[in-house]
Coordinates of C-alpha atoms and ligand atoms in Angstrom, one line a residue:
M24 CA 93.8 55.3 110.5
N25 CA 96.9 54.4 112.4
V26 CA 96.4 56.9 115.2
P27 CA 96.0 55.0 118.5
D28 CA 93.6 56.2 121.2
A29 CA 96.2 55.9 123.9
A30 CA 97.0 59.0 126.0
A31 CA 100.7 58.8 125.0
P32 CA 101.6 61.6 122.6
L33 CA 102.1 60.5 119.0
H34 CA 105.7 60.4 117.9
A35 CA 107.5 60.2 114.6
Y36 CA 111.2 60.4 114.0
L37 CA 113.9 61.0 111.4
F38 CA 116.9 58.7 111.8
A39 CA 119.9 60.0 110.0
D40 CA 123.6 60.8 110.4
P41 CA 123.9 63.8 110.3
A42 CA 120.4 64.9 111.2
A43 CA 120.8 68.3 112.7
H44 CA 119.8 70.5 109.7
S45 CA 116.9 68.4 108.5
L46 CA 113.8 70.2 107.1
S47 CA 111.6 67.3 107.9
P48 CA 110.7 68.4 111.5
R49 CA 109.5 71.7 110.1
M50 CA 107.3 70.0 107.5
H51 CA 105.8 67.4 109.9
A52 CA 105.2 69.9 112.7
A53 CA 103.1 71.9 110.2
A54 CA 101.3 68.7 109.1
F55 CA 100.5 67.7 112.7
R56 CA 99.0 71.1 113.3
A57 CA 97.0 71.0 110.0
A58 CA 95.7 67.6 110.9
G59 CA 94.7 68.7 114.4
L60 CA 96.9 66.0 115.9
G61 CA 99.2 66.7 118.8
G62 CA 102.2 64.8 117.4
I63 CA 105.9 65.3 117.8
Y64 CA 108.4 64.8 115.0
E65 CA 112.0 64.6 116.1
A66 CA 115.2 64.4 114.1
R67 CA 117.6 62.0 115.8
Q68 CA 121.3 61.6 114.9
V69 CA 121.6 57.8 114.6
P70 CA 125.0 56.4 113.7
A71 CA 125.0 53.3 111.5
A72 CA 125.9 51.0 114.4
D73 CA 122.8 52.2 116.4
L74 CA 120.2 51.7 113.6
R75 CA 119.0 48.3 114.9
A76 CA 118.2 49.7 118.3
A77 CA 116.7 52.9 116.9
L78 CA 114.3 50.8 114.7
A79 CA 113.4 48.6 117.7
S80 CA 112.4 51.7 119.7
L81 CA 109.7 52.4 117.0
R82 CA 107.6 49.4 118.3
A83 CA 106.6 51.4 121.4
P84 CA 102.9 52.5 121.8
G85 CA 102.2 55.9 120.4
V86 CA 105.1 55.8 117.9
L87 CA 103.9 56.2 114.3
G88 CA 107.1 55.4 112.6
A89 CA 110.2 57.2 111.2
N90 CA 111.8 58.6 108.1
L91 CA 115.2 57.2 107.2
S92 CA 117.9 59.2 105.5
L93 CA 121.6 58.7 104.8
P94 CA 123.2 56.3 105.7
H95 CA 120.2 54.1 106.7
K96 CA 117.9 53.8 103.7
E97 CA 119.4 50.5 102.5
A98 CA 120.8 49.1 105.7
A99 CA 117.2 49.1 107.2
L100 CA 115.8 46.6 104.8
P101 CA 116.7 43.3 106.6
L102 CA 115.8 44.9 110.0
L103 CA 112.1 45.4 109.2
D104 CA 109.1 43.0 109.4
D105 CA 107.8 43.6 105.9
L106 CA 108.4 45.9 102.9
S107 CA 106.2 47.5 100.3
A108 CA 106.6 46.4 96.7
A109 CA 108.3 49.7 95.9
A110 CA 110.8 49.5 98.8
R111 CA 111.7 45.9 97.8
A112 CA 112.1 46.8 94.1
I113 CA 114.2 49.9 94.8
G114 CA 116.2 48.4 97.6
A115 CA 115.8 51.4 99.8
V116 CA 113.4 52.5 102.6
N117 CA 112.8 56.1 103.5
T118 CA 109.6 55.6 105.6
V119 CA 109.0 53.1 108.4
V120 CA 105.5 52.6 109.5
H121 CA 104.7 51.1 112.9
R122 CA 101.5 49.1 113.0
D123 CA 100.6 47.0 116.1
G124 CA 104.2 46.2 116.9
Q125 CA 105.2 45.5 113.4
L126 CA 107.5 47.6 111.3
W127 CA 106.7 48.1 107.6
G128 CA 109.2 49.7 105.2
D129 CA 108.1 51.9 102.3
N130 CA 109.7 54.2 99.8
T131 CA 107.9 57.5 99.3
D132 CA 110.8 59.1 97.4
A133 CA 109.5 57.3 94.3
P134 CA 105.9 58.5 94.3
G135 CA 107.2 61.8 95.7
L136 CA 109.2 62.3 92.5
R137 CA 106.2 61.2 90.4
H138 CA 103.9 63.8 92.1
A139 CA 106.6 66.5 91.8
L140 CA 106.9 65.9 88.1
D141 CA 103.1 65.7 87.7
D142 CA 102.9 69.2 89.3
L143 CA 105.3 70.4 86.6
G144 CA 103.0 68.9 83.9
Y145 CA 105.5 66.3 82.8
P146 CA 103.5 64.0 80.4
W147 CA 104.3 60.5 81.4
E148 CA 104.0 58.4 78.2
Q149 CA 104.9 55.1 76.9
G150 CA 108.0 55.2 74.7
A151 CA 109.7 58.3 76.2
N152 CA 113.3 58.2 77.2
V153 CA 114.7 59.3 80.5
V154 CA 118.2 60.0 81.8
V155 CA 118.8 59.4 85.5
V156 CA 122.1 60.8 86.8
G157 CA 123.5 59.0 89.9
A158 CA 123.4 55.4 91.1
G159 CA 122.5 55.6 94.8
G160 CA 119.1 55.1 96.5
A161 CA 117.6 58.2 95.0
A162 CA 118.6 57.1 91.5
R163 CA 117.1 53.7 92.0
A164 CA 113.9 55.3 93.1
A165 CA 113.9 57.5 90.0
V166 CA 114.6 54.5 87.7
Y167 CA 111.7 52.6 89.4
T168 CA 109.4 55.6 88.9
A169 CA 110.2 56.0 85.3
L170 CA 109.7 52.3 84.6
I171 CA 106.4 51.8 86.4
L172 CA 105.0 54.9 84.6
G173 CA 105.8 53.4 81.2
E174 CA 108.9 55.2 80.1
Q175 CA 110.6 53.0 77.6
N176 CA 114.4 53.4 78.1
V177 CA 116.1 54.7 81.1
Y178 CA 119.8 55.7 80.7
V179 CA 121.7 55.7 84.0
V180 CA 124.7 58.0 84.0
N181 CA 126.9 57.9 87.0
R182 CA 130.4 59.1 87.9
T183 CA 131.2 55.5 88.8
L184 CA 130.0 53.5 85.8
E185 CA 130.1 50.2 87.7
R186 CA 127.3 51.4 90.1
A187 CA 125.1 52.3 87.1
Q188 CA 125.8 48.9 85.6
A189 CA 124.6 47.3 88.8
I190 CA 121.2 49.1 88.3
E191 CA 121.1 47.9 84.7
Q192 CA 121.7 44.3 85.8
N193 CA 119.0 44.6 88.5
W194 CA 116.4 45.4 85.8
A195 CA 117.8 43.2 83.1
N196 CA 114.9 41.2 81.5
P197 CA 115.0 40.1 77.9
D198 CA 111.2 39.8 77.8
A199 CA 110.5 43.3 79.1
D200 CA 109.5 46.1 76.7
F201 CA 111.8 48.5 78.5
Q202 CA 115.5 48.8 78.9
V203 CA 117.7 50.2 81.6
V204 CA 121.1 51.1 80.2
A205 CA 124.2 52.2 82.1
A206 CA 125.9 54.7 79.8
P207 CA 128.6 57.3 79.9
A208 CA 127.0 60.7 79.2
A209 CA 128.7 60.8 75.8
D210 CA 126.8 57.6 74.7
V211 CA 123.3 58.9 75.6
P212 CA 121.0 59.8 72.6
W213 CA 120.3 63.2 74.0
A214 CA 118.1 64.4 71.1
D215 CA 115.6 61.6 72.1
I216 CA 115.5 62.4 75.8
S217 CA 112.4 63.9 77.4
L218 CA 113.3 64.0 81.0
V219 CA 116.6 64.3 82.9
I220 CA 116.6 63.6 86.6
N221 CA 119.6 64.5 88.7
A222 CA 119.6 61.9 91.5
S223 CA 123.3 62.5 92.4
S224 CA 124.6 64.6 95.1
A225 CA 126.5 66.8 92.6
G226 CA 125.6 70.4 93.2
L227 CA 124.5 69.9 96.8
D228 CA 126.1 72.7 98.8
A229 CA 128.2 73.4 95.7
P230 CA 126.6 76.2 93.5
D231 CA 129.2 75.8 90.7
Q232 CA 129.2 72.0 90.6
T233 CA 127.1 70.0 88.0
P234 CA 126.9 66.3 87.2
L235 CA 126.4 67.0 83.5
D236 CA 128.4 69.1 81.1
A237 CA 126.3 71.8 79.6
A238 CA 127.2 70.6 76.1
F239 CA 125.0 67.5 76.7
L240 CA 122.0 69.7 77.8
A241 CA 122.4 71.6 74.5
R242 CA 121.6 68.4 72.6
L243 CA 118.2 68.0 74.4
P244 CA 115.0 68.7 72.5
A245 CA 113.1 71.9 73.5
H246 CA 110.4 70.1 75.4
A247 CA 112.8 68.2 77.7
L248 CA 112.4 68.8 81.4
V249 CA 115.4 68.8 83.8
Y250 CA 114.6 67.9 87.3
D251 CA 117.3 68.3 90.0
M252 CA 116.6 66.4 93.2
V253 CA 119.0 68.8 94.9
Y254 CA 117.4 71.8 96.4
K255 CA 120.3 73.5 98.1
P256 CA 121.0 75.9 96.5
R257 CA 117.5 76.3 95.1
D258 CA 119.0 77.3 91.7
T259 CA 121.6 74.7 91.0
R260 CA 124.3 75.0 88.3
L261 CA 122.5 72.2 86.4
M262 CA 119.2 74.2 86.5
R263 CA 120.9 77.3 85.4
D264 CA 122.7 75.5 82.5
A265 CA 119.4 73.9 81.5
R266 CA 117.5 77.3 81.5
A267 CA 120.3 78.9 79.5
Q268 CA 119.4 76.3 76.8
G269 CA 115.8 77.4 77.0
L270 CA 114.8 74.2 78.9
K271 CA 112.4 74.0 81.8
A272 CA 114.3 73.1 85.0
E273 CA 113.2 72.6 88.6
N274 CA 114.7 71.8 92.0
G275 CA 113.9 69.0 94.4
L276 CA 111.7 70.9 96.9
G277 CA 108.5 69.5 95.3
M278 CA 109.7 66.0 95.7
L279 CA 110.8 66.7 99.3
A280 CA 107.3 68.0 100.1
H281 CA 105.5 65.1 98.5
Q282 CA 107.6 62.3 100.0
A283 CA 106.9 63.9 103.4
R284 CA 103.2 64.2 102.7
L285 CA 103.0 60.5 101.7
A286 CA 104.9 59.4 104.7
F287 CA 102.6 61.4 107.0
A288 CA 99.6 59.8 105.4
Q289 CA 101.1 56.4 105.9
W290 CA 101.6 57.1 109.6
T291 CA 98.4 58.8 110.4
G292 CA 95.9 58.0 107.7
V293 CA 95.3 61.8 107.3
A294 CA 95.7 63.3 103.9
V295 CA 97.3 66.7 104.6
P296 CA 97.4 68.9 101.4
P297 CA 100.8 69.3 99.7
E298 CA 100.6 73.1 100.2
V299 CA 101.1 72.6 104.0
F300 CA 104.4 70.8 103.4
L301 CA 105.5 73.2 100.6
G302 CA 104.5 76.2 102.8
A303 CA 106.7 74.9 105.6
L304 CA 109.6 74.6 103.2
N305 CA 109.0 78.0 101.6
S306 CA 108.8 79.7 104.9
A307 CA 112.1 78.3 106.0
D308 CA 115.0 80.7 106.2
E309 CA 118.3 80.0 104.5
G310 CA 121.0 78.9 106.9
P311 CA 121.0 76.2 109.6
G312 CA 117.7 74.3 109.7
G313 CA 116.5 76.5 106.9
A314 CA 115.8 75.9 103.2
G315 CA 119.2 74.6 102.5
A316 CA 119.1 71.9 105.0
R317 CA 119.0 68.1 104.4
P318 CA 115.8 66.1 104.1
Ligands
NAP10 P1 123.9 58.4 97.6 O1 123.4 57.0 97.8 O2 125.0 58.9 98.5 O3 124.4 58.5 96.1 C1 125.1 59.7 95.7 C2 125.3 59.6 94.2 O4 125.8 60.9 93.7 C3 126.2 58.6 93.7 O5 125.8 58.0 92.5 C4 127.5 59.4 93.5 O6 128.4 58.8 92.5 C5 127.0 60.7 93.0 N1 127.9 61.8 93.2 C6 128.2 62.3 94.4 N2 129.0 63.4 94.2 C7 129.2 63.5 92.9 C8 129.9 64.5 92.0 N3 130.6 65.4 92.6 N4 129.7 64.4 90.7 C9 129.0 63.4 90.1 N5 128.3 62.5 90.9 C10 128.4 62.5 92.2 O7 122.8 59.5 97.8 P2 121.2 59.4 97.5 O8 120.5 59.0 98.8 O9 121.0 58.5 96.3 O10 120.8 60.9 97.2 C11 121.3 61.6 96.1 C12 120.9 63.0 96.1 O11 119.5 63.1 96.0 C13 121.3 63.8 97.3 O12 121.6 65.1 96.9 C14 120.0 63.9 98.1 O13 119.9 65.0 98.9 C15 119.0 64.0 97.0 N6 117.6 63.5 97.3 C16 116.6 64.4 97.3 C17 115.3 64.0 97.6 C18 114.2 65.0 97.5 O14 113.2 64.8 98.1 N7 114.4 66.1 96.8 C19 115.1 62.7 98.1 C20 116.1 61.8 98.1 C21 117.4 62.2 97.7 P3 129.4 57.6 92.8 O15 128.6 56.4 92.7 O16 130.4 57.8 91.7 O17 129.9 57.9 94.2

């Protein structure tokens, strides 16, 4: 349990730029209530130049830690005292934990995605093939998740192929029984794919935008699952196109809830049920600060 006995109220933060419309305060306020802890979670707009000072402020007594969102997830790595294996492998931190003056960086996006897919009944199995769309921090977390859960080949499809190739190079290992392949969408063996994860920002705040032509979705097998990390709008164009092909498709709210749940557990040692976080998201209204807001 990381909860100090000190009289100072417990604090956790979101550092992001922009931060105003984050859903995280809503989720963590609900979690503090459910845990019976009088904690305060505050979203702070932190420009890139102020990240070092913002992180240093986390070493104060009573501060549990912080979530990091754009543009800080990668920049924070060299500013922390230690990193989890996941954060190191992914190269991105979304959760900073303060323990006795030390700052530890973790990545709960990766297990958050795993739990969201578990909830949907996705059968992780050796030998399955996965497509990850995007090549930013979320995509790297998705590639890591697929690899540690035994998927055989991960195809990384990105608007800028060079960024996908950098991910391929990061995982290049001639002795491994898996492969990460940067590929244009046209080169993906769609008929052999069991999971498509959109980890790009395409579709975010853009109901008619999709990162994948519907013609590629039409080549997927009937059992394939399409998971869109985007959750604003809740029904993205990608999801609609996938459903039109008879495929199962889901938005990123489950991942958002699970990454928050796992961060809260790291900070407090308290396992608040996922329903508390999902409930906070589902009760959110559309509009500023509502369901369409950023993590
Ligand atoms: P990022 O580092 O900024 O990467 C954005 C990626 O999206 C890049 O690969 C970029 O391609 C691609 N992209 C942007 N606009 C595009 C478009 N119009 N068409 C095709 N590709 C486009 O962002 P990130 O941190 O990885 O996050 C990516 C997405 O995941 C965001 O929507 C974020 O909200 C979401 N996310 C959701 C959760 C969750 O819990 N549900 C957690 C983390 C992230 P280029 O390389 O060509 O620029």
